[in-house]
């Protein structure tokens, strides 16, 4: 039987509790989840790629079903590279769904063998977005209620 490999793509700049909530709830659904840190040339990340990779490795050190890699280019092409037949996306609001559905439809047109799976975030994480967290951090606010301990530890050490 073919393994159910899933790609969870994003910039994860930084990793938030919203991201880990989606991963944790997807674990029973898949044999392997690859967190794919997409390199988007139109975005200037606050945190370097190596740091974002390290956060996921630290958070999921005891979870063999989770791997993390960075990639550039089309998400469906990266899916082929890692053998993923599923793309995982988190949905917080209806507006997220409309945006994500457009991307899922485009991906399906590019490769009919890759299915997008949507999970809704837990209500307590619906306001958690990397953009908001970056804004809090830029203004020297306390973003810790939105962040996993691995990220908090890094920020304390800077």
Tab-separated table of C-alpha atoms in Angstrom:
chain	number	residue	atom	x	y	z
A	1	UNK	CA	0.000	0.000	0.000
A	2	UNK	CA	1.246	3.453	-0.921
A	3	UNK	CA	2.278	5.681	1.953
A	4	UNK	CA	0.107	8.724	2.587
A	5	UNK	CA	2.688	11.499	2.393
A	6	UNK	CA	1.516	15.040	2.911
A	7	UNK	CA	3.213	18.374	2.276
A	8	UNK	CA	2.389	21.259	4.616
A	9	UNK	CA	3.784	24.251	2.704
A	10	UNK	CA	4.301	27.773	3.968
A	11	UNK	CA	6.867	30.403	4.841
A	12	UNK	CA	6.474	29.828	8.622
A	13	UNK	CA	8.071	33.179	9.412
A	14	UNK	CA	7.930	32.529	12.345
A	15	UNK	CA	6.452	29.158	13.296
A	16	UNK	CA	3.266	29.767	15.321
A	17	UNK	CA	0.963	27.713	17.527
A	18	UNK	CA	-1.513	27.854	14.649
A	19	UNK	CA	0.965	25.966	12.449
A	20	UNK	CA	1.734	23.332	15.066
A	21	UNK	CA	-1.982	22.900	15.799
A	22	UNK	CA	-2.626	21.956	12.154
A	23	UNK	CA	0.366	19.581	12.050
A	24	UNK	CA	-0.539	17.898	15.328
A	25	UNK	CA	-4.128	17.287	14.268
A	26	UNK	CA	-3.015	16.005	10.836
A	27	UNK	CA	-0.628	13.398	12.307
A	28	UNK	CA	-3.271	10.637	12.573
A	29	UNK	CA	-4.335	11.251	8.960
A	30	UNK	CA	-0.987	10.702	7.231
A	31	UNK	CA	1.969	8.331	7.346
A	32	UNK	CA	4.380	11.248	6.926
A	33	UNK	CA	4.066	15.029	6.987
A	34	UNK	CA	6.759	17.067	5.283
A	35	UNK	CA	6.761	20.676	6.386
A	36	UNK	CA	7.884	22.536	3.273
A	37	UNK	CA	9.379	25.942	3.869
A	38	UNK	CA	8.770	27.707	0.589
A	39	UNK	CA	11.308	30.215	-0.565
A	40	UNK	CA	9.240	33.118	-1.909
A	41	UNK	CA	11.413	35.659	-3.736
A	42	UNK	CA	8.738	38.343	-3.316
A	43	UNK	CA	8.906	38.092	0.494
A	44	UNK	CA	11.776	39.242	2.681
A	45	UNK	CA	11.589	36.940	5.717
A	46	UNK	CA	12.212	38.181	9.246
A	47	UNK	CA	13.893	34.886	10.179
A	48	UNK	CA	16.460	33.012	8.067
A	49	UNK	CA	15.540	29.711	6.442
A	50	UNK	CA	17.991	27.789	8.657
A	51	UNK	CA	16.256	29.128	11.791
A	52	UNK	CA	12.793	28.137	10.573
A	53	UNK	CA	14.034	24.635	9.690
A	54	UNK	CA	15.645	24.346	13.124
A	55	UNK	CA	12.449	25.341	14.939
A	56	UNK	CA	10.479	22.535	13.301
A	57	UNK	CA	13.267	20.030	13.931
A	58	UNK	CA	13.322	21.005	17.603
A	59	UNK	CA	9.528	21.019	18.012
A	60	UNK	CA	9.140	17.606	16.338
A	61	UNK	CA	12.366	15.955	17.508
A	62	UNK	CA	10.369	13.052	18.992
A	63	UNK	CA	7.888	12.707	16.116
A	64	UNK	CA	9.342	10.521	13.331
A	65	UNK	CA	6.343	11.195	11.072
A	66	UNK	CA	7.302	14.869	10.692
A	67	UNK	CA	10.134	15.998	8.427
A	68	UNK	CA	11.054	19.519	7.349
A	69	UNK	CA	12.644	20.696	4.103
A	70	UNK	CA	12.915	23.934	2.190
A	71	UNK	CA	12.014	24.287	-1.460
A	72	UNK	CA	11.784	26.755	-4.302
A	73	UNK	CA	9.418	26.653	-7.246
A	74	UNK	CA	5.982	25.151	-7.712
A	75	UNK	CA	4.497	23.333	-4.734
A	76	UNK	CA	3.165	20.511	-6.942
A	77	UNK	CA	6.672	19.951	-8.317
A	78	UNK	CA	8.037	19.685	-4.790
A	79	UNK	CA	5.241	17.217	-3.976
A	80	UNK	CA	6.517	14.991	-6.791
A	81	UNK	CA	10.086	15.277	-5.479
A	82	UNK	CA	9.094	14.053	-1.998
A	83	UNK	CA	6.410	11.602	-3.152
A	84	UNK	CA	3.515	13.528	-1.586
A	85	UNK	CA	-0.013	13.004	-2.898
A	86	UNK	CA	-1.552	15.467	-0.453
A	87	UNK	CA	-1.125	19.137	0.368
A	88	UNK	CA	-2.240	20.214	3.848
A	89	UNK	CA	-3.573	23.709	4.436
A	90	UNK	CA	-4.965	25.359	7.532
A	91	UNK	CA	-8.107	27.472	7.411
A	92	UNK	CA	-8.919	30.119	10.025
A	93	UNK	CA	-11.664	32.140	8.357
A	94	UNK	CA	-13.989	31.954	5.348
A	95	UNK	CA	-11.683	34.398	3.540
A	96	UNK	CA	-8.822	31.910	3.999
A	97	UNK	CA	-10.932	29.229	2.346
A	98	UNK	CA	-11.647	31.357	-0.719
A	99	UNK	CA	-7.950	32.100	-1.185
A	100	UNK	CA	-6.827	28.533	-0.461
A	101	UNK	CA	-9.484	27.028	-2.754
A	102	UNK	CA	-8.155	29.108	-5.656
A	103	UNK	CA	-4.651	27.741	-5.043
A	104	UNK	CA	-5.970	24.184	-4.605
A	105	UNK	CA	-7.859	24.448	-7.903
A	106	UNK	CA	-4.730	25.654	-9.702
A	107	UNK	CA	-2.654	22.835	-8.158
A	108	UNK	CA	-5.276	20.293	-9.244
A	109	UNK	CA	-5.056	21.638	-12.802
A	110	UNK	CA	-1.273	21.201	-12.688
A	111	UNK	CA	-1.410	17.679	-11.216
A	112	UNK	CA	-4.630	15.720	-10.757
A	113	UNK	CA	-2.862	13.173	-8.496
A	114	UNK	CA	-2.297	15.688	-5.696
A	115	UNK	CA	-5.249	16.419	-3.423
A	116	UNK	CA	-5.447	19.408	-1.074
A	117	UNK	CA	-6.772	18.717	2.428
A	118	UNK	CA	-8.055	21.589	4.566
A	119	UNK	CA	-8.120	21.540	8.361
A	120	UNK	CA	-9.742	24.310	10.315
A	121	UNK	CA	-7.687	25.728	13.140
A	122	UNK	CA	-8.739	25.437	16.746
A	123	UNK	CA	-10.703	28.564	17.771
A	124	UNK	CA	-8.028	29.724	20.223
A	125	UNK	CA	-5.558	29.973	17.302
A	126	UNK	CA	-7.826	31.743	14.816
A	127	UNK	CA	-6.164	35.108	15.461
A	128	UNK	CA	-2.654	33.661	15.159
A	129	UNK	CA	-0.974	34.728	11.929
A	130	UNK	CA	2.728	35.057	11.200
A	131	UNK	CA	2.118	38.552	9.812
A	132	UNK	CA	0.592	39.702	13.121
A	133	UNK	CA	3.345	37.997	15.117
A	134	UNK	CA	6.044	39.715	13.024
A	135	UNK	CA	4.347	43.073	13.615
A	136	UNK	CA	4.265	42.455	17.381
A	137	UNK	CA	7.957	41.492	17.336
A	138	UNK	CA	8.964	44.512	15.202
A	139	UNK	CA	7.382	46.761	17.817
A	140	UNK	CA	9.074	44.905	20.692
A	141	UNK	CA	5.811	43.422	21.996
A	142	UNK	CA	5.346	40.056	23.669
A	143	UNK	CA	4.333	37.535	20.995
A	144	UNK	CA	4.844	34.518	23.267
A	145	UNK	CA	1.100	33.663	23.537
A	146	UNK	CA	1.213	32.853	19.805
A	147	UNK	CA	4.490	30.916	19.670
A	148	UNK	CA	5.824	27.423	20.431
A	149	UNK	CA	8.429	27.225	23.189
A	150	UNK	CA	11.278	26.616	20.693
A	151	UNK	CA	10.579	29.968	19.038
A	152	UNK	CA	10.191	31.756	22.392
A	153	UNK	CA	13.571	30.377	23.511
A	154	UNK	CA	15.273	31.700	20.372
A	155	UNK	CA	13.747	35.140	20.785
A	156	UNK	CA	14.806	35.315	24.448
A	157	UNK	CA	18.394	34.563	23.413
A	158	UNK	CA	18.549	37.410	20.886
